[in-house]
PDB file of C-alpha atoms (C1' of nucleotides) in Angstrom:
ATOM      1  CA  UNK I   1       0.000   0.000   0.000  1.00  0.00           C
ATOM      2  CA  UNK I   2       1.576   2.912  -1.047  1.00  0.00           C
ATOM      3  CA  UNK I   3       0.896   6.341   0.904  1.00  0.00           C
ATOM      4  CA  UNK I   4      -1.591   8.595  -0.197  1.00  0.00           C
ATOM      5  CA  UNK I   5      -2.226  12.052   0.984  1.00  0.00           C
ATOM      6  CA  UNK I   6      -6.510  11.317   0.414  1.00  0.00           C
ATOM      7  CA  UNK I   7      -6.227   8.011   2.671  1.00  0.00           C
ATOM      8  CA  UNK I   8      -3.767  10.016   5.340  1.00  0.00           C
ATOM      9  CA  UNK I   9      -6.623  12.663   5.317  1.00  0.00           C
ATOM     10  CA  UNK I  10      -9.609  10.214   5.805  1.00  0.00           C
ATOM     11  CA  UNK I  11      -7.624   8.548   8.614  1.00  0.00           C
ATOM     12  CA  UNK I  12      -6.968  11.819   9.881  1.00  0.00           C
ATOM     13  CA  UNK I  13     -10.895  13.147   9.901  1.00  0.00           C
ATOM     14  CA  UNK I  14     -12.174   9.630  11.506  1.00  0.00           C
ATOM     15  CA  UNK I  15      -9.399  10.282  14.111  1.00  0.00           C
ATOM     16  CA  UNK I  16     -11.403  13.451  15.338  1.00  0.00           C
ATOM     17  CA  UNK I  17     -14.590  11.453  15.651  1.00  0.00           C
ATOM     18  CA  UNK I  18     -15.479   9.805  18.780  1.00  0.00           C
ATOM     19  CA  UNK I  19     -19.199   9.466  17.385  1.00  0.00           C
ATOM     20  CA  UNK I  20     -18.478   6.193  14.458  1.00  0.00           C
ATOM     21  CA  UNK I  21     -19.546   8.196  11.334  1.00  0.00           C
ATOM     22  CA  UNK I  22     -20.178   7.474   8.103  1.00  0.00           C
ATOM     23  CA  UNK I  23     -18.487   7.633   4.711  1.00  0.00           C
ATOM     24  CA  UNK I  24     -20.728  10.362   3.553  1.00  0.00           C
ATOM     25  CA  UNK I  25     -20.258  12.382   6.784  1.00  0.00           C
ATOM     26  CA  UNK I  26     -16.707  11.919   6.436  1.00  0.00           C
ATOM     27  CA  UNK I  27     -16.653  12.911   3.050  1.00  0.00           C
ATOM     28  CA  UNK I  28     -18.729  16.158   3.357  1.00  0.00           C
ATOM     29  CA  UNK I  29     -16.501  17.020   6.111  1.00  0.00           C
ATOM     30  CA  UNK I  30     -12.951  16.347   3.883  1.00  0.00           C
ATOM     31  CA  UNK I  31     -14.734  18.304   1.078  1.00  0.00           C
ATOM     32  CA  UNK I  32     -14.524  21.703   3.058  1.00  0.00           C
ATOM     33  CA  UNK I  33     -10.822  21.477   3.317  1.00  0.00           C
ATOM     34  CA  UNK I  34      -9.727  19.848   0.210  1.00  0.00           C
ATOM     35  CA  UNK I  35     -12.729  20.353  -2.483  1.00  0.00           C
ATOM     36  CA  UNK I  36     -11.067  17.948  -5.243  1.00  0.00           C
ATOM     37  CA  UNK I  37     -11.365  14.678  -2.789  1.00  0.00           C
ATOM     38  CA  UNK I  38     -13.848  12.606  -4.414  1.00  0.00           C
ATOM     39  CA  UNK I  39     -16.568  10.054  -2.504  1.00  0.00           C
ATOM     40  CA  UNK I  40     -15.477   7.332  -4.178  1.00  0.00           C
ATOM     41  CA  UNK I  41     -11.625   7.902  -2.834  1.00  0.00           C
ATOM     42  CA  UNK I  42     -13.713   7.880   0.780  1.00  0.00           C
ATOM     43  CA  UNK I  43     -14.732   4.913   0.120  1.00  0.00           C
ATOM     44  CA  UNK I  44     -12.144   2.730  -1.251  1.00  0.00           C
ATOM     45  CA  UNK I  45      -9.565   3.873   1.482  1.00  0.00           C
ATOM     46  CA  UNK I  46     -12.148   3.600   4.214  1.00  0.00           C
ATOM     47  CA  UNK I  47     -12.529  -0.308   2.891  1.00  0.00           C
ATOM     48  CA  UNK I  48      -8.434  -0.331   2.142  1.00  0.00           C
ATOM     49  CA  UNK I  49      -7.979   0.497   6.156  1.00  0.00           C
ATOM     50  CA  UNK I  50     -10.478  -1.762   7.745  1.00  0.00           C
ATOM     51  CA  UNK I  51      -9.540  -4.251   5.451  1.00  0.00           C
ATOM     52  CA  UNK I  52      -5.635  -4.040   6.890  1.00  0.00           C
ATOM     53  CA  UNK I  53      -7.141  -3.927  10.169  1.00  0.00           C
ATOM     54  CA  UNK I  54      -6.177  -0.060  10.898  1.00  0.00           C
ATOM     55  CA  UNK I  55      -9.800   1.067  11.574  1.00  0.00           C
ATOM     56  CA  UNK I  56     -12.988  -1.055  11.954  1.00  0.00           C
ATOM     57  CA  UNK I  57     -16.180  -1.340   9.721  1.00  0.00           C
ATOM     58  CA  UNK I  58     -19.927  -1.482  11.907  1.00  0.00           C
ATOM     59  CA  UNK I  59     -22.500  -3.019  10.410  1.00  0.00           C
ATOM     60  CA  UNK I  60     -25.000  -3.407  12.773  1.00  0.00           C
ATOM     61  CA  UNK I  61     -26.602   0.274  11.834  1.00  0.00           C
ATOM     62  CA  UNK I  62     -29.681  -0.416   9.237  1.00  0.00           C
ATOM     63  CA  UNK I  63     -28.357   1.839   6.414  1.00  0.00           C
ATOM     64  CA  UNK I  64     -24.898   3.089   6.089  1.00  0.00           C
ATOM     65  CA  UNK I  65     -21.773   0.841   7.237  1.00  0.00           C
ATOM     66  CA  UNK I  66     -20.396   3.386  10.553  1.00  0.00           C
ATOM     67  CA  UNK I  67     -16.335   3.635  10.935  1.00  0.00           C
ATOM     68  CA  UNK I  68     -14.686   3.231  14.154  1.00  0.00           C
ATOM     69  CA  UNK I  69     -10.776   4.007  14.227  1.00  0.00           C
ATOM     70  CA  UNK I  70     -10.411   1.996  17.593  1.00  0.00           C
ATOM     71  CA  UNK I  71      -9.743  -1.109  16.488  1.00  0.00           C
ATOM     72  CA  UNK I  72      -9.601  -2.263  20.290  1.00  0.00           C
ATOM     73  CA  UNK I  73     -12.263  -4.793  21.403  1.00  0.00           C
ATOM     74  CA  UNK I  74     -15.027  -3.154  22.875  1.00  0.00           C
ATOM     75  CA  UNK I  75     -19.280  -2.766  22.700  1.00  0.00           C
ATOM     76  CA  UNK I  76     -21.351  -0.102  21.646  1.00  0.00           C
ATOM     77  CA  UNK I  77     -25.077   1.888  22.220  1.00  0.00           C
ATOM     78  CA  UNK I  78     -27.052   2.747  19.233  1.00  0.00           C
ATOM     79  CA  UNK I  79     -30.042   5.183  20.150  1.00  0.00           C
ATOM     80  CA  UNK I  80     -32.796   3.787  18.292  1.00  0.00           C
ATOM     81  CA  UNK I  81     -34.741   7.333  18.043  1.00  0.00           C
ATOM     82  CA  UNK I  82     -31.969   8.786  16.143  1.00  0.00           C
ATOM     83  CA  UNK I  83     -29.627   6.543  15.281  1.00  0.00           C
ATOM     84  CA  UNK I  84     -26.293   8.035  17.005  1.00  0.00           C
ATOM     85  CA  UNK I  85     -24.070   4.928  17.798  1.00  0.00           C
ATOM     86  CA  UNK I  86     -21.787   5.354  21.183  1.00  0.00           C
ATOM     87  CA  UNK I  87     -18.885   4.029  22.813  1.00  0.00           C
ATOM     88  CA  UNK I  88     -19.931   1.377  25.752  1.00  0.00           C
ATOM     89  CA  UNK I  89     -16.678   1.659  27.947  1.00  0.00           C
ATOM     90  CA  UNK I  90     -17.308  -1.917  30.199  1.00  0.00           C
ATOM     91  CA  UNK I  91     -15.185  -4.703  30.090  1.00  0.00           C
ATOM     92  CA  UNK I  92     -15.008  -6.992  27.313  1.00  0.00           C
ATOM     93  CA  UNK I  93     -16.536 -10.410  28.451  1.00  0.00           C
ATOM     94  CA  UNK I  94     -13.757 -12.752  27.037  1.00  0.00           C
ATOM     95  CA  UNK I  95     -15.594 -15.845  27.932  1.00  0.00           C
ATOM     96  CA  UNK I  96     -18.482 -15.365  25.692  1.00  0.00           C
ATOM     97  CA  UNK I  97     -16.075 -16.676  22.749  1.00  0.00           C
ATOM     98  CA  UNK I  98     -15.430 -19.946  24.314  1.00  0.00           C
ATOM     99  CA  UNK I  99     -19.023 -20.190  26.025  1.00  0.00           C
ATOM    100  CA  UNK I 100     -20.720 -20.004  22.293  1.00  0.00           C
ATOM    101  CA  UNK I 101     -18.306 -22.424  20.381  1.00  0.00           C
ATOM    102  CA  UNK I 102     -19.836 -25.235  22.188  1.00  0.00           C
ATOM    103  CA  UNK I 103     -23.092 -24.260  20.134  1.00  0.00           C
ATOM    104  CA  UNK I 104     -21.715 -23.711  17.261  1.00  0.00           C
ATOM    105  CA  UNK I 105     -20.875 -25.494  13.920  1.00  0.00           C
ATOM    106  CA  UNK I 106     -17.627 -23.962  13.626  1.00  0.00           C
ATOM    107  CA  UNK I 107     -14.635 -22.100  15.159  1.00  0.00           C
ATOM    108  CA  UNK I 108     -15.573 -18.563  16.798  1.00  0.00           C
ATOM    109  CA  UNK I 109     -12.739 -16.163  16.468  1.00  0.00           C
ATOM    110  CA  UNK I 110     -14.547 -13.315  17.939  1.00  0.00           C
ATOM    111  CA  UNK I 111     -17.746 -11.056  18.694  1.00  0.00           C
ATOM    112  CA  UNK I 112     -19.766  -7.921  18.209  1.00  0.00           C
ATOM    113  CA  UNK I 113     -22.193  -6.702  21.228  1.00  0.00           C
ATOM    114  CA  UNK I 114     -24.518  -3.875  20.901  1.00  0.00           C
ATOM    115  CA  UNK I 115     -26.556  -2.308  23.081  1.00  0.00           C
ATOM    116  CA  UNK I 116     -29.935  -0.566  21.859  1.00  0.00           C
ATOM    117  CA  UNK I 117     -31.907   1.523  23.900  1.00  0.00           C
ATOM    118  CA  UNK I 118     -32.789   5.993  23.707  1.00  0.00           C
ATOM    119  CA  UNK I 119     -30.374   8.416  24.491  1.00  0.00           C
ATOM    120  CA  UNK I 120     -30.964  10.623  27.202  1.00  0.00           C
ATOM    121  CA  UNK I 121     -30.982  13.595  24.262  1.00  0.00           C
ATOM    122  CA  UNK I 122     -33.545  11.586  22.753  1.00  0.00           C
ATOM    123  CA  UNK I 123     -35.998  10.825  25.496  1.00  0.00           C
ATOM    124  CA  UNK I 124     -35.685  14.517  26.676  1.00  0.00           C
ATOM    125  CA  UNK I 125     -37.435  15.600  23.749  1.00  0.00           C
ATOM    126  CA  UNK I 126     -40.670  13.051  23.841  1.00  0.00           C
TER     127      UNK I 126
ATOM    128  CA  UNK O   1     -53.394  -3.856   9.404  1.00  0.00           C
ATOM    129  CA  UNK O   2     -55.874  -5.789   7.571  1.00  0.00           C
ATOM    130  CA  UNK O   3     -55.186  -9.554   6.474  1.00  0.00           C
ATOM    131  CA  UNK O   4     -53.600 -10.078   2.972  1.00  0.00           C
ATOM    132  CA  UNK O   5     -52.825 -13.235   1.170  1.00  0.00           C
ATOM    133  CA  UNK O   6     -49.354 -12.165   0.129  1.00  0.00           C
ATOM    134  CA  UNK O   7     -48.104 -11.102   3.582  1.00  0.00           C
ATOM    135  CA  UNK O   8     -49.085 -14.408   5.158  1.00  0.00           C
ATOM    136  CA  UNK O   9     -47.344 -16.370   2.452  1.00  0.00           C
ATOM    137  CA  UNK O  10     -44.240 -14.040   3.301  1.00  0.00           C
ATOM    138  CA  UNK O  11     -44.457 -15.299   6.684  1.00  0.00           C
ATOM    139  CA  UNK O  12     -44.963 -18.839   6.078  1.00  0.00           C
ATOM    140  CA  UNK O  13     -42.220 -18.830   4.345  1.00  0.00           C
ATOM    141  CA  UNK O  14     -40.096 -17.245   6.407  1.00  0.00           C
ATOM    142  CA  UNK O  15     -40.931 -20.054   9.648  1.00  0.00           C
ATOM    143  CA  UNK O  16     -39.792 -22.506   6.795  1.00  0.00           C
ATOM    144  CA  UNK O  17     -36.541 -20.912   7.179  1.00  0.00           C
ATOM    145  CA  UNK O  18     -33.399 -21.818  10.114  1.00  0.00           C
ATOM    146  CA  UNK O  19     -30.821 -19.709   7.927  1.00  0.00           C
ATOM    147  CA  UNK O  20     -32.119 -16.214   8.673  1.00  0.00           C
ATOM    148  CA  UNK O  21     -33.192 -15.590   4.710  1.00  0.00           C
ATOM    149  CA  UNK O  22     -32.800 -11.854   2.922  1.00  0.00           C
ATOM    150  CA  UNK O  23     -35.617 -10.471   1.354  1.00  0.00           C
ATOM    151  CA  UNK O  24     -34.545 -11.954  -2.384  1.00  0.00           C
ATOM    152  CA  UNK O  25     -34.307 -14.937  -1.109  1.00  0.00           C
ATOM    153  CA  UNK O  26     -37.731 -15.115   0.149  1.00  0.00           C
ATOM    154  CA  UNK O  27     -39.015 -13.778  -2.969  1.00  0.00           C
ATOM    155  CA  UNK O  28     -37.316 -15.917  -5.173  1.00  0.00           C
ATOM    156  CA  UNK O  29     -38.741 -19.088  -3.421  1.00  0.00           C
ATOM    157  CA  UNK O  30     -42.757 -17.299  -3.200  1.00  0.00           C
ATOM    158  CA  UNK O  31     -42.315 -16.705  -7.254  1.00  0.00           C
ATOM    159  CA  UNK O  32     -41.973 -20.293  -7.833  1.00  0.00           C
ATOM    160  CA  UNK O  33     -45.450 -20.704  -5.956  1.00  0.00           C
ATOM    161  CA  UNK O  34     -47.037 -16.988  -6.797  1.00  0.00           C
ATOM    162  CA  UNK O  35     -45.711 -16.086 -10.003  1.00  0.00           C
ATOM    163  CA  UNK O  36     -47.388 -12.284  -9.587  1.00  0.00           C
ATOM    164  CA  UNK O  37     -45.879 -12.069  -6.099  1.00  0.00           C
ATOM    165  CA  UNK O  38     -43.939  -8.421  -6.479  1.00  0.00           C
ATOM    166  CA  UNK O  39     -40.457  -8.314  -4.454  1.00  0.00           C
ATOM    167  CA  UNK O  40     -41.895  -4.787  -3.293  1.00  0.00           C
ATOM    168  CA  UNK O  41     -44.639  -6.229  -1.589  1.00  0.00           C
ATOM    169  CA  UNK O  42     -42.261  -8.934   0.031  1.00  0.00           C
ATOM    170  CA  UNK O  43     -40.078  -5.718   1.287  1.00  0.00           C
ATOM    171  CA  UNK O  44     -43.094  -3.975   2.627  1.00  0.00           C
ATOM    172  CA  UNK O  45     -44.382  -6.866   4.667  1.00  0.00           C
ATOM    173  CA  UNK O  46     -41.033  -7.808   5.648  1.00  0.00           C
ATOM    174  CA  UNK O  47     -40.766  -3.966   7.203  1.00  0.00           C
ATOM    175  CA  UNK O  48     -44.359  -4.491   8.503  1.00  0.00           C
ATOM    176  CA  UNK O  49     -43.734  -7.380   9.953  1.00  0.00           C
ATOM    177  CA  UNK O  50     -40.727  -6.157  12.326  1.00  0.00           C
ATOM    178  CA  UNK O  51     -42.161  -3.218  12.926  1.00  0.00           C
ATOM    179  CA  UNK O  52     -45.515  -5.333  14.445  1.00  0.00           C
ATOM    180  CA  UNK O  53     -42.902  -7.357  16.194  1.00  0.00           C
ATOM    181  CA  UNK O  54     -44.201 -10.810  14.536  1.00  0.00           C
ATOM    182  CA  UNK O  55     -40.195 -11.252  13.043  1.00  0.00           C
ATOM    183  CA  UNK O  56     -36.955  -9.693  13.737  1.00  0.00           C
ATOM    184  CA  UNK O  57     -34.913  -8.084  11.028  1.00  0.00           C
ATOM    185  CA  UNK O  58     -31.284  -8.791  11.604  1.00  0.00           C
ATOM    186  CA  UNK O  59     -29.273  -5.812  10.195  1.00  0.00           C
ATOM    187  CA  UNK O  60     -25.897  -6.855  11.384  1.00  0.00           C
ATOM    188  CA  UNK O  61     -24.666  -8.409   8.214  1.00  0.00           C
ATOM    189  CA  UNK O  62     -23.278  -5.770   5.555  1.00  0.00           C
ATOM    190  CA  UNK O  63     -25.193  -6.152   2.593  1.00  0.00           C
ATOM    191  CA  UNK O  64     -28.805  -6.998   2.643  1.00  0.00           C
ATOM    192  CA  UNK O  65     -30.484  -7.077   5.899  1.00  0.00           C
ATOM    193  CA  UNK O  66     -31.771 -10.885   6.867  1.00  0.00           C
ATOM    194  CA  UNK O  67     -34.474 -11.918   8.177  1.00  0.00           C
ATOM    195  CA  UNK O  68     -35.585 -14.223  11.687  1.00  0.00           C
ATOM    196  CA  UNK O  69     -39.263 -15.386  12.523  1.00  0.00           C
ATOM    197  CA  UNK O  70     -37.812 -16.389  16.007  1.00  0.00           C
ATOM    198  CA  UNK O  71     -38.593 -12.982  18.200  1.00  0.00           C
ATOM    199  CA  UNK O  72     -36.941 -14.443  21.238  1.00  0.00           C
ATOM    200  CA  UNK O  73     -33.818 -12.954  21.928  1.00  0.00           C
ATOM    201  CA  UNK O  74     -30.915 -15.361  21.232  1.00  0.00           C
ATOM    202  CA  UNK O  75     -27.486 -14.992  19.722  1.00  0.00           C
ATOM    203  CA  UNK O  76     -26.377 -15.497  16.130  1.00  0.00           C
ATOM    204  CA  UNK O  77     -23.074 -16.872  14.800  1.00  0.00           C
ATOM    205  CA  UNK O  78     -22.043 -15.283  11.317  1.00  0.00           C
ATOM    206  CA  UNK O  79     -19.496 -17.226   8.660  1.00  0.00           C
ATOM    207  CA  UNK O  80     -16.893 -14.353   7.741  1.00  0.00           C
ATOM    208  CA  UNK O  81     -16.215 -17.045   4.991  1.00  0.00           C
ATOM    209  CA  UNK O  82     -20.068 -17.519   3.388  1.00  0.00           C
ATOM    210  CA  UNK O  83     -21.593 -15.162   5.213  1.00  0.00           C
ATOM    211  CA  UNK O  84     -24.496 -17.642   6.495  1.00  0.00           C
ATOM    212  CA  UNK O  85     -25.938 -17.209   9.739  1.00  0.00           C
ATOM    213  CA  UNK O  86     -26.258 -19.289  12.215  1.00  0.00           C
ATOM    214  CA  UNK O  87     -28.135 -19.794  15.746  1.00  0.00           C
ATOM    215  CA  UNK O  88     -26.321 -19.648  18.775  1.00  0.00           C
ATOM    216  CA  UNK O  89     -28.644 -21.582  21.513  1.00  0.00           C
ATOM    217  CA  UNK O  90     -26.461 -20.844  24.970  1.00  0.00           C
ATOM    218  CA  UNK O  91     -27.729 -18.828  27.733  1.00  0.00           C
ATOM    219  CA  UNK O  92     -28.839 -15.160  27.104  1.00  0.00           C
ATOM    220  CA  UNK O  93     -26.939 -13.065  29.270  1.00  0.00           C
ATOM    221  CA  UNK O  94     -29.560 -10.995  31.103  1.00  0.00           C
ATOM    222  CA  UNK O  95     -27.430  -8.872  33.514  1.00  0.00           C
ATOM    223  CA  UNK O  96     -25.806  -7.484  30.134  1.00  0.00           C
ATOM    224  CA  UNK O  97     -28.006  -4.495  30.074  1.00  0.00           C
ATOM    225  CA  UNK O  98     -28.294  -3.134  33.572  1.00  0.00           C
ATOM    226  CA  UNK O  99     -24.253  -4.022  33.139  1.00  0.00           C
ATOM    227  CA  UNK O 100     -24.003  -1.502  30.228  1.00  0.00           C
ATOM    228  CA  UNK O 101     -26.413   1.116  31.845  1.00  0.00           C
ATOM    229  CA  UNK O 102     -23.962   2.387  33.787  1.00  0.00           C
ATOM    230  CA  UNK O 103     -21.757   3.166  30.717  1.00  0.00           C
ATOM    231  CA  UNK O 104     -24.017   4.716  28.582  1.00  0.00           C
ATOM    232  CA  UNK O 105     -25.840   8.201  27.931  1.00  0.00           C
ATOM    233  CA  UNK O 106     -29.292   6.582  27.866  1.00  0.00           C
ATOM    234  CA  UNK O 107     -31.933   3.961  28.750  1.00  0.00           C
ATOM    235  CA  UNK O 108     -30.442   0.267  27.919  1.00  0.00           C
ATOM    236  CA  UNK O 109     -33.800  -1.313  26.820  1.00  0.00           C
ATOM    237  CA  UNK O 110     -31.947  -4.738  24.751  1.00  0.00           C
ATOM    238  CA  UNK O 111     -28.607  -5.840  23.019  1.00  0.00           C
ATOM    239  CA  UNK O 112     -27.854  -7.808  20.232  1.00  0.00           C
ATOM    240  CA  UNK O 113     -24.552 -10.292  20.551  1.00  0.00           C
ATOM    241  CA  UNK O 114     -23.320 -11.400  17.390  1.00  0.00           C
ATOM    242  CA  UNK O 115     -20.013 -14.068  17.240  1.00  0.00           C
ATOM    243  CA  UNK O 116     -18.039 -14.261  14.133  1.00  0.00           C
ATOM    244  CA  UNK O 117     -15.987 -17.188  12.966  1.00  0.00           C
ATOM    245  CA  UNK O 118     -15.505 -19.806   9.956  1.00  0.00           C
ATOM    246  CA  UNK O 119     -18.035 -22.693   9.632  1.00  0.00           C
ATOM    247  CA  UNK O 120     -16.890 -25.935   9.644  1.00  0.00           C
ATOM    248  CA  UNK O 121     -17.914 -26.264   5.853  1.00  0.00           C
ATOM    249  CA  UNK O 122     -16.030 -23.278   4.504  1.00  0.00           C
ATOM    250  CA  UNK O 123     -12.830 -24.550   7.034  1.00  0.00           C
ATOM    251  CA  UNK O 124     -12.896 -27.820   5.358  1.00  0.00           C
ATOM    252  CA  UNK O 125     -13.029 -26.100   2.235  1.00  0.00           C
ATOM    253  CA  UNK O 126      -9.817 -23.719   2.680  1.00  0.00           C
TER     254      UNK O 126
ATOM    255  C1'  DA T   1     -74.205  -4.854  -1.641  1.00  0.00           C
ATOM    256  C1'  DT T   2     -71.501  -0.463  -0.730  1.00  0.00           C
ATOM    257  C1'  DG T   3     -67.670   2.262   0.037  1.00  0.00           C
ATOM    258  C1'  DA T   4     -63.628   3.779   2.586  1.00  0.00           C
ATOM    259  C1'  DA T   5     -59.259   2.107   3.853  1.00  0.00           C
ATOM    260  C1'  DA T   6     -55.700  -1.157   3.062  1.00  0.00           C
ATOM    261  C1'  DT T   7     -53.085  -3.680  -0.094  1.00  0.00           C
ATOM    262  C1'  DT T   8     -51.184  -5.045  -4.441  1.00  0.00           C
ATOM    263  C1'  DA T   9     -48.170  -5.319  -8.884  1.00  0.00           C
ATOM    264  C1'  DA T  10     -45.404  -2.776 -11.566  1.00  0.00           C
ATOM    265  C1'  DT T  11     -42.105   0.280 -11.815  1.00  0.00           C
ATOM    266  C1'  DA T  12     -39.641   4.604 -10.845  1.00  0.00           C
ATOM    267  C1'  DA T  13     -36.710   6.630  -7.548  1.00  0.00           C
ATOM    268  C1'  DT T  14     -33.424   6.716  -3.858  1.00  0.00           C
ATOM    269  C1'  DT T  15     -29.535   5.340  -1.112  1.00  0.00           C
ATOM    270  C1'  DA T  16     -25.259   3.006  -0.327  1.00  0.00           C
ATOM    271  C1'  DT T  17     -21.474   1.144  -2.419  1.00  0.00           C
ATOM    272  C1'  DT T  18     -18.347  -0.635  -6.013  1.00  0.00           C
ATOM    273  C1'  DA T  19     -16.324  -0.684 -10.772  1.00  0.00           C
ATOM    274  C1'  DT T  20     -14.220   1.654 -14.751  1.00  0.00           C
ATOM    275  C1'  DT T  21     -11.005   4.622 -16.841  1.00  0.00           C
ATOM    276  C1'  DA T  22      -7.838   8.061 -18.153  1.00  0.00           C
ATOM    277  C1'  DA T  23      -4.766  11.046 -15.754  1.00  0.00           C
ATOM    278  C1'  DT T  24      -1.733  11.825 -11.866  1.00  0.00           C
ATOM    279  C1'  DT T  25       1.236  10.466  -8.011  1.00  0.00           C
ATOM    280  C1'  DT T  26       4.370   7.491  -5.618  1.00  0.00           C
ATOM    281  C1'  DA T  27       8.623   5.332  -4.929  1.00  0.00           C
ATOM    282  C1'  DA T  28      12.066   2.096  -6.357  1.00  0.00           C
ATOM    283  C1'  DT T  29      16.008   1.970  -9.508  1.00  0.00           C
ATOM    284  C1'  DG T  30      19.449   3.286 -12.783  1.00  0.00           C
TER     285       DG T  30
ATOM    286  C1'  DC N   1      18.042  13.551 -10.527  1.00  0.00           C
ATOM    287  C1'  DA N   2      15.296  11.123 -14.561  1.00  0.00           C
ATOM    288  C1'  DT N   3      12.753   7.029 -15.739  1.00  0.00           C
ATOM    289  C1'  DT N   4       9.196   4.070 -15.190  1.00  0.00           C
ATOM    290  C1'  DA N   5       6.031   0.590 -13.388  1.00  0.00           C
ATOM    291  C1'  DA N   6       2.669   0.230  -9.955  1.00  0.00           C
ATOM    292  C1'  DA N   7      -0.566   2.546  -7.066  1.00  0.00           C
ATOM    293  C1'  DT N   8      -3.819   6.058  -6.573  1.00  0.00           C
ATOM    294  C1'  DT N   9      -6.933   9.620  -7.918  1.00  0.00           C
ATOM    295  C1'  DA N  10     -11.269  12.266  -9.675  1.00  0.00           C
ATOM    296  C1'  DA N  11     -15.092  11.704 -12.207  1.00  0.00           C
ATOM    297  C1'  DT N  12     -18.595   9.098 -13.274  1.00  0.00           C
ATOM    298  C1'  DA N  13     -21.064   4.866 -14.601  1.00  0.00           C
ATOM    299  C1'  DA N  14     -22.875   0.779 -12.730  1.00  0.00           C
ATOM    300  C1'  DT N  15     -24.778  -2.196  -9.242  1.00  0.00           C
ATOM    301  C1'  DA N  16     -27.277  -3.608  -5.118  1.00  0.00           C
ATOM    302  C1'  DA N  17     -30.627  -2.920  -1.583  1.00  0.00           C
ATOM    303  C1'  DT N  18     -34.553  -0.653  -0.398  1.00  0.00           C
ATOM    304  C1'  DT N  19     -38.401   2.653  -0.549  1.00  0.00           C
ATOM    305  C1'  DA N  20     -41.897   5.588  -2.946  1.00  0.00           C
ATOM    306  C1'  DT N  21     -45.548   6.234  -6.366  1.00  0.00           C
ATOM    307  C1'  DT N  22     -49.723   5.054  -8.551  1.00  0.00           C
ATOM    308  C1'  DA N  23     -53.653   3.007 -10.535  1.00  0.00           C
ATOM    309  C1'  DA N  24     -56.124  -1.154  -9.819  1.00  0.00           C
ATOM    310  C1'  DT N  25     -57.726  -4.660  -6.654  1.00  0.00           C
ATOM    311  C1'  DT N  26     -58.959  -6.576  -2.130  1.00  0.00           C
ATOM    312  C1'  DT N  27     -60.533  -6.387   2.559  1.00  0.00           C
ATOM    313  C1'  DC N  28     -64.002  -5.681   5.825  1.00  0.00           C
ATOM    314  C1'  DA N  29     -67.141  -2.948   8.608  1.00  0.00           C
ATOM    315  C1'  DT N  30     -71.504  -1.169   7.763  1.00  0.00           C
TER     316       DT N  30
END
DNA sequence: ATGAAATTAATAATTATTATTAATTTAATG
DNA sequence: CATTAAATTAATAATAATTATTAATTTCAT
């Protein structure tokens, strides 16, 4: 992988997020400063770095794949009123791995644990 | 919601299912039975169908969202290799959620735990 | 039976993402 | 440095997944 001043800049803008955004958010965002980048450049670097492990891809939003550049184990709250996906800072339960392989047909090399629920932002307003 | 022909065959289909289906899929196999079944109407009911609670759409595969007629909660074990998933029948976790509450700038009201892995299939394949 | 509301099939539109391509940039090598 | 092959880009076309629109049909309470 040679360097790239676009993928340096996406890494750079999802750095600044604590709040897992998306590639159109970080796109509209990268346009301000440098108005040549194009969305397809977001995309194919955001893939490029979760697929070499440097940030990580969310899937578990309906919609738009979120980006997270911790790459460190750990769960996360999606507000189901509006959609905002945060950081759940407990600790990892390391069993769980070895607990499900006993049900399962084949060799569990990790998991994903989300929380759902309404933000306090959210519930304030209904 | 009034009754309809098509959204009951949409959800007799689905119970025929174990493998957590995507909406194509489920069309695909109504056609052969109901040649003038629409894939929008499969969609709709589908949505309707979640949203009443009867099924559970699973959205954390990227791609097209799947599809469980088991509302229960219980865990799910995904194939990074095929991308089939699976059920995971150990113990829900209950305490999970008051666990996270603490953590979190909301109301915990559920979570979703997802384990990823390689089937036994695809392992024997590779 | 009647009629308002719900539902449908067909299809257009939208959203999210990936592929194509010609031009530019990177970086190893002479 | 200059050369050059490989990687990357911007622009845009294409694809995939899903939702919206609409005129016709079906449901179901009167």
């Amino acid at each position: 992988m040679n360097y790239s001043r676009q993928r340096e800049e996406v890494m750079d803008q999802l750095k600044l997020h604590h709040d897992h955004p998306t590639a159109d958010i970080i796109f509209a965002e990268l346009r301000e400063r440098d108005p040549n980048i194009s969305l397809a450049t977001v995309y194919r670097n955001l893939k490029l770095l979760s697929e070499h492990g440097a940030i990580k891809k969310l899937t578990f939003v309906s919609g738009a794949d979120h980006f997270d550049p911790n790459t460190e184990l750990h769960y996360h709250f999606v507000c189901n009123e509006c959609g905002r996906v945060f950081d759940v800072p407990m600790k990892v339960a390391e069993h769980l791995d070895q607990d499900a392989e006993a049900f399962v047909p084949g060799e569990v090399t990790g998991h994903e644990l989300v929380f759902y629920g309404v933000c306090d932002e959210c519930a304030r307003k209904s």
